[in-house]
Structures are given as structure tokens and as C-alpha cells.
Amino acid sequence: MPRTVLLNPGPVNVTDRVRQALMLPDLCHREKEFSDLMAGIRTKLLQAFDIEEKYTSVLVSGSGTAALEMAVSSSLSSGRSMLVIENGVYGERIGKICDVYQFNRHTLTLGWGEPPNMERIENELQQNPDIEIVALVHHETTTGLLNPLKEVGELARKYGKVFLVDCISSLAGDEVDFKSIDIAVGTANKCIQGFPGVSFVLFQKKELQRLDRIPERTLYFNLTGYHKAQEAGGMLFTPSIPAHYALNVALDELIEETVAGRVKRYANAAKFLRDGFKDIGLEFLIPEGWRSNCLTGLHLPKGMSYEKLHGELKANGFVIYAGQGNLSNNIFRIANMGDITQEEFQRFLKVLATVC
Ligand SMILES: *Cc1c(COP(=O)(O)O)cnc(C)c1O
């Protein structure tokens, strides 16, 4: 019986080496072993993306949203506001975090899958000097749209704004231009190919002074509090220890493959799948040129419910992903993140063609 292939956008199929890292002796996170492991992970994150010089990293136990909440809640100065660009569930999530913390925010609300218009962003920045942070989701996993990180980053820079980016589903899968970013959020269990349970914030060291002046608004998700503790070799709270050991090995593998190598592998996989989808006659949600390397949104075939499609594929060992919100009755999503072989992608296309 072949293994289940996960074509959902995380958690992903991992290598045996990463899985074996979960088999741990009993250990305490206050001991040197864990402190060394944490320091190693924090450094490897920066090494993998070649940002050691300007960036620092913070680990937090929890899914990607934990690191996102940490970054958003801890980075806005008192009395300032955030410009949130929303064109999917995850942009809306940043907006929700702002609301939970009662931040003032300006919102650029776009249709799901609609790319942002630079003139509208520039207008917002010109008209609202209270904006301190521009927040964007790089790969909007809702649709598979890759937002124009570089262009938005350039605008943020031009107006002296801090640029905060949710890179959770793009880091190591699509090219991320760190030169444009001030604060980036990522997670272990998507294109990094670790297990869920640990996520992270990467931010420019030059941000530290500003961040340090921001009042503590949350006990568990305070970014600078975690940073101070981790710089001193400690963890504030009990971490998800196995997920950290697995992330450490996943980062070794990423450094061996190189980020550029993995981005290429994912791009090739996406191309292979998309050629197959075209042959089957499936319709794409996002036009060519705007798609990420990691996920493809497709319209459901006429007369086929998502439940039926999902059920038949699952019976053949493939897990696909539903659309969210308004799209849930119209689309399905195929991610190509993780340690998936070419043979598995080939077999998937065959099964999909038969089911459709
Ligand atoms: C997966 C994802 C998240 C976080 O989801 P979790 O379930 O908390 O891991 C946030 N943003 C984007 C763009 C994502 O793809």
C-alpha cells in the first residue's frame, strides 16, 4: 500500500530523516541540549535564506498563525496604524488580528484572487500618514495567487513604512525578496518540510530598537520578550520539543538542497501538474503569471461535488484541499509542497483524469 500523498497546503509529506527526528529520549527544554538546538535552528533559518547579516529570528511554538499573531501584535507603535492588503482568507486574518488588539487599520479590500493595484496602495500611503506598517500575504493560499511582494515593498520603502509579510506558504517554495521586507513570518510545516508545532518570525535587526519601545500587549506572543529570552539561550514557555528536533533536520535538508534548488523543484512540480490539469480540461482560478509555485486553484468539474472528488481521490491515496468561504462550492486546491516524488505526481494525474 503506497503512502498517503498530501496535496493540501501543509502539513506536508516529510522525509524519513525528518520523521526519525521525532523519536526522542525524554529531555528538558531548560537544559543545554535544547538551548543548543534552538540556537542552531535560529541560525540555520538565517543561513538557509542567506540573511544572516541583517536579520534575526524568533521561534514560537504553535501553528503559523501563532507567529503571525506574534508579529502583528508586537510590531505596531502606539498611536500608529496598519495598512492591510486583503485578497484572501489570510489577508483577512491579519485584519482580524489587528481588530483583536484594537489597532487602527486601513484596509485595501480586493476580491479573492485579485492582485493589488499599486496606485491604490500609493494613494492610501499618501493620504494616511498615520500608517506605520504595510502588511501583505505573499502567497495567498486561499487562491494560489502570488502577491507582488517586491512592488509593494518598494512602495512601503518609498514612504518610509515598515513592511510586514506573511510568507508562511511561500518561504522555500517561491522566491522571497528579503531585501524588500522588514518582518517576515514563516512556519515549519509547509515548504520548510518539517512538522507542525513550531513557527517563526524573521526580522531586520535594525527594527529591534523600534520594537523594544512598543508596550507589551500579549503575554504569550510578545515578540521582543521571546527574542531577549532566545538570545540568552532560553525559552519563555515549554516549547513543542519534537517539532523543534524535526525542524532542525528539515533545515539541514533545506540547506543541502538549497532554497533556490527547492524553489526550482516546486516550480517544476507545479508546471508538470498544470500541464496535466490542462490536458484533463480543468479550468484555473488564477491566470498564468500570477500563480505561486506551491498551489493551484482549480474550478470543480461540471456536475462534480468537492466531497465526491475528495472521496474518490482519498480512496486512491491522495488528499486534496477544499476552497474556503465563497469559493468552497466552486473550487478545489492542489498543493505541491513537501517531499513528494515525480512518480507520485504522475500517479495522481492518472487517477485525477479517471475520476474527472
Ligand atoms: C497556512 C497559512 C497560515 C497559517 O495557518 P496555520 O493553520 O496557523 O498554520 C497563515 N498564512 C498563510 C498564507 C498560510 O498559508
Short mmCIF file of C-alpha atoms and ligand atoms in Angstrom, two decimals:
data_model
loop_
_atom_site.label_atom_id
_atom_site.label_comp_id
_atom_site.label_asym_id
_atom_site.label_seq_id
_atom_site.Cartn_x
_atom_site.Cartn_y
_atom_site.Cartn_z
CA MET A 1 0.00 0.00 0.00
CA PRO A 2 1.65 3.27 -1.07
CA ARG A 3 1.74 6.11 1.47
CA THR A 4 -0.89 8.85 1.55
CA VAL A 5 0.24 11.79 -0.54
CA LEU A 6 -0.72 15.14 0.96
CA LEU A 7 -1.70 17.64 -1.72
CA ASN A 8 -3.04 20.08 0.89
CA PRO A 9 -1.01 23.21 1.73
CA GLY A 10 0.55 21.84 4.90
CA PRO A 11 1.10 19.75 6.87
CA VAL A 12 3.21 18.15 4.14
CA ASN A 13 4.81 14.79 3.45
CA VAL A 14 8.20 14.77 5.15
CA THR A 15 11.32 12.68 4.55
CA ASP A 16 12.13 9.68 6.73
CA ARG A 17 15.08 11.61 8.13
CA VAL A 18 12.77 14.37 9.40
CA ARG A 19 10.29 11.80 10.76
CA GLN A 20 13.03 9.94 12.62
CA ALA A 21 13.96 13.16 14.43
CA LEU A 22 10.70 12.80 16.37
CA MET A 23 11.99 9.68 18.16
CA LEU A 24 13.47 11.43 21.18
CA PRO A 25 14.74 10.45 24.58
CA ASP A 26 13.00 12.25 27.48
CA LEU A 27 14.57 15.66 27.88
CA CYS A 28 14.05 19.04 29.48
CA HIS A 29 13.93 22.25 27.48
CA ARG A 30 15.80 24.11 30.23
CA GLU A 31 18.90 22.00 29.62
CA LYS A 32 21.85 22.82 27.41
CA GLU A 33 20.84 20.23 24.77
CA PHE A 34 17.71 22.16 23.94
CA SER A 35 19.34 25.55 24.22
CA ASP A 36 21.96 24.43 21.66
CA LEU A 37 19.28 23.01 19.40
CA MET A 38 17.31 26.27 19.50
CA ALA A 39 20.40 28.36 18.75
CA GLY A 40 21.17 26.04 15.83
CA ILE A 41 17.67 26.35 14.39
CA ARG A 42 17.67 30.15 14.71
CA THR A 43 21.00 30.35 12.88
CA LYS A 44 20.08 27.79 10.20
CA LEU A 45 16.89 29.71 9.37
CA LEU A 46 19.01 32.76 8.59
CA GLN A 47 21.69 30.72 6.78
CA ALA A 48 19.17 28.91 4.59
CA PHE A 49 17.79 32.22 3.29
CA ASP A 50 21.19 33.93 3.27
CA ILE A 51 20.05 36.75 5.58
CA GLU A 52 22.44 36.26 8.50
CA GLU A 53 23.92 39.70 8.22
CA LYS A 54 20.79 41.81 8.61
CA TYR A 55 18.18 39.55 10.18
CA THR A 56 17.45 37.85 13.46
CA SER A 57 14.96 35.08 14.17
CA VAL A 58 12.48 34.14 16.88
CA LEU A 59 10.85 30.74 17.35
CA VAL A 60 7.38 30.27 18.79
CA SER A 61 5.53 27.04 19.47
CA GLY A 62 2.24 26.85 17.64
CA SER A 63 0.99 26.81 14.06
CA GLY A 64 1.78 29.56 11.56
CA THR A 65 -0.92 31.79 12.98
CA ALA A 66 0.95 31.89 16.31
CA ALA A 67 3.95 33.55 14.65
CA LEU A 68 1.64 35.77 12.62
CA GLU A 69 -0.17 36.95 15.75
CA MET A 70 3.19 37.50 17.43
CA ALA A 71 4.50 39.62 14.56
CA VAL A 72 1.33 41.68 14.05
CA SER A 73 0.57 42.27 17.74
CA SER A 74 4.13 43.24 18.64
CA SER A 75 5.21 45.46 15.78
CA LEU A 76 2.82 48.43 15.67
CA SER A 77 3.84 51.53 17.63
CA SER A 78 1.24 53.18 19.89
CA GLY A 79 -0.98 55.63 18.05
CA ARG A 80 0.00 54.42 14.56
CA SER A 81 -1.95 52.25 12.14
CA MET A 82 -1.51 49.32 9.79
CA LEU A 83 -2.39 49.12 6.11
CA VAL A 84 -3.68 45.61 5.47
CA ILE A 85 -3.94 44.34 1.92
CA GLU A 86 -6.69 41.75 1.77
CA ASN A 87 -7.31 39.45 -1.18
CA GLY A 88 -7.98 36.19 0.58
CA VAL A 89 -8.54 34.45 3.91
CA TYR A 90 -5.02 35.10 5.17
CA GLY A 91 -5.02 38.83 4.45
CA GLU A 92 -8.33 38.95 6.28
CA ARG A 93 -6.71 37.06 9.16
CA ILE A 94 -4.12 39.84 9.54
CA GLY A 95 -7.04 42.29 9.67
CA LYS A 96 -8.72 40.17 12.36
CA ILE A 97 -5.58 40.12 14.48
CA CYS A 98 -5.46 43.94 14.21
CA ASP A 99 -9.08 44.06 15.40
CA VAL A 100 -8.47 41.72 18.33
CA TYR A 101 -5.71 44.07 19.50
CA GLN A 102 -7.91 47.09 18.71
CA PHE A 103 -5.39 48.56 16.28
CA ASN A 104 -6.33 51.33 13.92
CA ARG A 105 -6.15 49.92 10.45
CA HIS A 106 -6.67 50.92 6.86
CA THR A 107 -7.72 48.10 4.61
CA LEU A 108 -7.36 47.63 0.92
CA THR A 109 -10.16 45.16 0.27
CA LEU A 110 -9.87 43.29 -3.01
CA GLY A 111 -11.70 40.33 -4.45
CA TRP A 112 -10.20 36.96 -3.55
CA GLY A 113 -7.55 36.26 -6.14
CA GLU A 114 -7.50 39.88 -7.38
CA PRO A 115 -3.96 41.28 -7.49
CA PRO A 116 -3.44 44.60 -5.66
CA ASN A 117 -3.31 47.81 -7.63
CA MET A 118 -0.15 49.80 -6.86
CA GLU A 119 -1.86 53.16 -7.41
CA ARG A 120 -4.46 52.38 -4.78
CA ILE A 121 -1.75 51.37 -2.31
CA GLU A 122 0.19 54.54 -3.05
CA ASN A 123 -2.98 56.62 -2.55
CA GLU A 124 -3.53 55.04 0.86
CA LEU A 125 0.05 55.77 1.83
CA GLN A 126 -0.18 59.39 0.65
CA GLN A 127 -3.48 60.08 2.36
CA ASN A 128 -2.79 58.38 5.67
CA PRO A 129 0.45 59.45 7.34
CA ASP A 130 -0.67 57.53 10.46
CA ILE A 131 0.21 54.29 8.66
CA GLU A 132 3.37 52.78 10.11
CA ILE A 133 3.19 49.23 8.74
CA VAL A 134 2.14 47.79 5.39
CA ALA A 135 1.02 44.16 5.78
CA LEU A 136 0.82 41.72 2.89
CA VAL A 137 0.38 37.98 2.41
CA HIS A 138 2.99 36.84 -0.11
CA HIS A 139 1.41 33.63 -1.32
CA GLU A 140 -2.35 33.92 -0.69
CA THR A 141 -3.03 30.23 -0.11
CA THR A 142 -6.78 30.84 -0.44
CA THR A 143 -6.41 31.01 -4.22
CA GLY A 144 -2.78 30.29 -5.11
CA LEU A 145 -2.15 33.93 -6.06
CA LEU A 146 1.40 35.16 -5.55
CA ASN A 147 1.13 38.78 -4.45
CA PRO A 148 3.72 41.25 -5.88
CA LEU A 149 5.98 41.40 -2.84
CA LYS A 150 8.75 43.41 -4.45
CA GLU A 151 6.48 46.14 -5.86
CA VAL A 152 4.55 46.56 -2.61
CA GLY A 153 7.84 46.52 -0.70
CA GLU A 154 9.22 49.27 -2.90
CA LEU A 155 6.19 51.45 -2.18
CA ALA A 156 6.49 50.79 1.55
CA ARG A 157 10.16 51.79 1.38
CA LYS A 158 9.40 54.92 -0.68
CA TYR A 159 7.03 56.16 2.03
CA GLY A 160 9.25 55.07 4.93
CA LYS A 161 6.88 52.34 6.12
CA VAL A 162 7.68 49.04 7.79
CA PHE A 163 6.85 46.08 5.53
CA LEU A 164 5.43 43.02 7.29
CA VAL A 165 4.88 39.92 5.16
CA ASP A 166 3.11 36.63 5.83
CA CYS A 167 5.48 34.29 3.98
CA ILE A 168 4.04 31.22 5.68
CA SER A 169 3.18 29.37 2.48
CA SER A 170 5.90 30.83 0.24
CA LEU A 171 9.13 30.52 2.23
CA ALA A 172 11.34 27.96 0.44
CA GLY A 173 8.66 27.39 -2.20
CA ASP A 174 8.66 30.70 -4.04
CA GLU A 175 11.41 33.27 -4.28
CA VAL A 176 11.18 35.68 -1.33
CA ASP A 177 12.95 39.00 -1.73
CA PHE A 178 14.16 39.68 1.80
CA LYS A 179 15.70 42.99 0.78
CA SER A 180 12.18 44.42 0.50
CA ILE A 181 10.94 43.00 3.82
CA ASP A 182 11.34 44.19 7.40
CA ILE A 183 9.37 41.48 9.20
CA ALA A 184 8.63 38.03 7.72
CA VAL A 185 6.53 35.22 9.19
CA GLY A 186 7.03 31.52 8.47
CA THR A 187 6.18 28.05 9.72
CA ALA A 188 7.88 24.66 9.96
CA ASN A 189 5.27 22.54 8.24
CA LYS A 190 4.84 23.97 4.76
CA CYS A 191 7.65 24.38 2.23
CA ILE A 192 10.28 24.08 5.00
CA GLN A 193 9.10 20.43 5.22
CA GLY A 194 9.04 19.98 8.99
CA PHE A 195 6.19 19.01 11.33
CA PRO A 196 3.53 21.39 12.66
CA GLY A 197 4.06 22.84 16.13
CA VAL A 198 6.70 25.49 15.65
CA SER A 199 6.65 28.70 13.64
CA PHE A 200 8.92 31.72 13.46
CA VAL A 201 9.37 35.42 12.83
CA LEU A 202 12.39 36.73 10.91
CA PHE A 203 13.03 40.45 11.22
CA GLN A 204 15.69 43.00 10.39
CA LYS A 205 17.96 43.71 13.35
CA LYS A 206 17.54 47.43 12.70
CA GLU A 207 13.90 47.01 13.75
CA LEU A 208 14.88 45.99 17.29
CA GLN A 209 15.15 49.47 18.74
CA ARG A 210 11.72 50.45 17.49
CA LEU A 211 10.18 47.15 18.58
CA ASP A 212 11.64 47.49 22.06
CA ARG A 213 9.69 50.71 22.64
CA ILE A 214 6.33 49.06 21.90
CA PRO A 215 4.31 48.23 25.03
CA GLU A 216 3.73 44.57 25.86
CA ARG A 217 0.23 43.75 24.63
CA THR A 218 0.21 39.99 24.98
CA LEU A 219 1.87 37.68 27.44
CA TYR A 220 2.32 34.61 25.26
CA PHE A 221 3.02 36.23 21.90
CA ASN A 222 5.35 39.09 22.78
CA LEU A 223 7.98 39.18 20.06
CA THR A 224 10.72 41.15 21.82
CA GLY A 225 10.22 39.16 25.03
CA TYR A 226 10.85 35.93 23.11
CA HIS A 227 13.76 37.48 21.29
CA LYS A 228 15.50 38.53 24.51
CA ALA A 229 14.98 35.12 26.07
CA GLN A 230 16.19 33.25 22.99
CA GLU A 231 19.26 35.47 22.60
CA ALA A 232 20.11 34.46 26.17
CA GLY A 233 19.62 30.77 25.26
CA GLY A 234 16.26 30.30 26.95
CA MET A 235 12.63 29.64 26.07
CA LEU A 236 9.96 31.57 27.95
CA PHE A 237 7.47 28.70 27.92
CA THR A 238 7.57 24.96 27.30
CA PRO A 239 8.16 24.51 23.57
CA SER A 240 6.87 21.75 21.28
CA ILE A 241 10.13 19.85 21.66
CA PRO A 242 9.66 17.14 18.97
CA ALA A 243 8.63 19.72 16.35
CA HIS A 244 11.86 21.61 17.05
CA TYR A 245 14.02 18.50 16.57
CA ALA A 246 12.25 17.78 13.31
CA LEU A 247 12.64 21.40 12.15
CA ASN A 248 16.35 21.21 12.84
CA VAL A 249 16.71 18.24 10.47
CA ALA A 250 14.33 19.81 7.93
CA LEU A 251 16.59 22.88 7.86
CA ASP A 252 19.68 20.68 7.34
CA GLU A 253 17.88 19.19 4.34
CA LEU A 254 16.84 22.61 3.07
CA ILE A 255 20.40 23.89 3.30
CA GLU A 256 21.62 20.76 1.45
CA GLU A 257 19.01 21.18 -1.29
CA THR A 258 19.42 25.00 -1.15
CA VAL A 259 16.44 27.32 -1.17
CA ALA A 260 16.98 28.03 -4.87
CA GLY A 261 17.03 24.28 -5.56
CA ARG A 262 13.79 23.72 -3.68
CA VAL A 263 12.07 26.67 -5.36
CA LYS A 264 13.08 25.14 -8.70
CA ARG A 265 11.83 21.69 -7.67
CA TYR A 266 8.46 23.12 -6.66
CA ALA A 267 8.25 25.21 -9.85
CA ASN A 268 8.91 22.09 -11.93
CA ALA A 269 6.31 20.11 -9.99
CA ALA A 270 3.72 22.89 -10.42
CA LYS A 271 4.42 23.04 -14.15
CA PHE A 272 4.13 19.28 -14.52
CA LEU A 273 0.82 19.24 -12.65
CA ARG A 274 -0.57 22.27 -14.52
CA ASP A 275 0.23 20.74 -17.90
CA GLY A 276 -1.69 17.67 -16.71
CA PHE A 277 -4.64 19.76 -15.45
CA LYS A 278 -4.82 21.45 -18.85
CA ASP A 279 -4.84 18.07 -20.62
CA ILE A 280 -7.70 16.93 -18.37
CA GLY A 281 -9.58 20.11 -19.32
CA LEU A 282 -9.71 21.66 -15.84
CA GLU A 283 -10.07 25.44 -15.51
CA PHE A 284 -7.63 27.51 -13.48
CA LEU A 285 -8.73 30.03 -10.86
CA ILE A 286 -5.66 32.29 -11.20
CA PRO A 287 -4.26 33.31 -14.61
CA GLU A 288 -0.78 32.27 -15.64
CA GLY A 289 1.92 34.63 -14.42
CA TRP A 290 0.19 35.24 -11.07
CA ARG A 291 0.35 31.70 -9.70
CA SER A 292 2.64 30.61 -6.89
CA ASN A 293 4.94 27.61 -7.28
CA CYS A 294 3.20 25.81 -4.46
CA LEU A 295 -0.53 25.58 -5.03
CA THR A 296 -3.04 25.55 -7.88
CA GLY A 297 -6.67 26.59 -7.51
CA LEU A 298 -8.99 24.81 -9.96
CA HIS A 299 -12.69 25.02 -10.72
CA LEU A 300 -14.58 21.85 -9.87
CA PRO A 301 -15.51 19.85 -12.98
CA LYS A 302 -19.14 20.43 -14.04
CA GLY A 303 -21.54 18.30 -12.03
CA MET A 304 -18.89 17.08 -9.58
CA SER A 305 -19.11 17.98 -5.89
CA TYR A 306 -15.97 18.57 -3.87
CA GLU A 307 -16.98 15.77 -1.49
CA LYS A 308 -17.14 13.25 -4.32
CA LEU A 309 -13.86 14.37 -5.84
CA HIS A 310 -12.12 14.38 -2.47
CA GLY A 311 -13.55 10.97 -1.53
CA GLU A 312 -12.51 9.24 -4.74
CA LEU A 313 -9.01 10.71 -4.65
CA LYS A 314 -8.60 9.84 -0.98
CA ALA A 315 -9.61 6.25 -1.70
CA ASN A 316 -6.64 6.24 -4.08
CA GLY A 317 -4.23 7.69 -1.53
CA PHE A 318 -4.33 11.40 -2.40
CA VAL A 319 -5.56 14.14 -0.05
CA ILE A 320 -6.68 17.33 -1.80
CA TYR A 321 -7.96 20.59 -0.30
CA ALA A 322 -11.31 22.38 -0.48
CA GLY A 323 -11.89 26.01 -1.33
CA GLN A 324 -12.64 28.40 1.54
CA GLY A 325 -15.60 30.74 2.11
CA ASN A 326 -17.43 31.77 -1.06
CA LEU A 327 -15.15 29.57 -3.14
CA SER A 328 -15.90 26.39 -1.21
CA ASN A 329 -18.63 25.22 -3.62
CA ASN A 330 -16.74 26.14 -6.77
CA ILE A 331 -13.10 25.24 -6.47
CA PHE A 332 -10.59 22.75 -5.12
CA ARG A 333 -6.90 23.20 -4.44
CA ILE A 334 -3.85 21.09 -5.20
CA ALA A 335 -0.68 21.95 -3.34
CA ASN A 336 2.69 20.55 -4.36
CA MET A 337 4.55 21.32 -1.14
CA GLY A 338 6.60 18.72 0.66
CA ASP A 339 8.64 15.64 -0.11
CA ILE A 340 6.60 14.26 -3.00
CA THR A 341 8.14 12.21 -5.79
CA GLN A 342 7.66 12.64 -9.53
CA GLU A 343 6.16 9.13 -9.63
CA GLU A 344 3.53 10.22 -7.11
CA PHE A 345 2.64 13.33 -9.14
CA GLN A 346 2.34 11.14 -12.26
CA ARG A 347 0.12 8.64 -10.49
CA PHE A 348 -2.03 11.49 -9.13
CA LEU A 349 -2.66 12.94 -12.60
CA LYS A 350 -3.69 9.50 -13.86
CA VAL A 351 -6.15 8.98 -11.02
CA LEU A 352 -7.48 12.55 -11.37
CA ALA A 353 -8.06 12.08 -15.11
CA THR A 354 -10.00 8.89 -14.42
CA VAL A 355 -12.11 10.45 -11.66
CA CYS A 356 -12.89 13.55 -13.75
C1 LIG B 1 -1.11 28.10 6.44
C2 LIG B 1 -1.13 29.58 6.42
C3 LIG B 1 -1.21 30.32 7.62
C4 LIG B 1 -1.25 29.71 8.99
O1 LIG B 1 -2.11 28.68 9.18
P1 LIG B 1 -1.93 27.72 10.45
O2 LIG B 1 -3.06 26.79 10.32
O3 LIG B 1 -1.99 28.57 11.67
O4 LIG B 1 -0.58 27.07 10.32
C5 LIG B 1 -1.13 31.70 7.53
N1 LIG B 1 -0.99 32.31 6.35
C6 LIG B 1 -0.89 31.64 5.20
C7 LIG B 1 -0.69 32.40 3.93
C8 LIG B 1 -0.97 30.25 5.20
O5 LIG B 1 -0.89 29.57 4.04
#
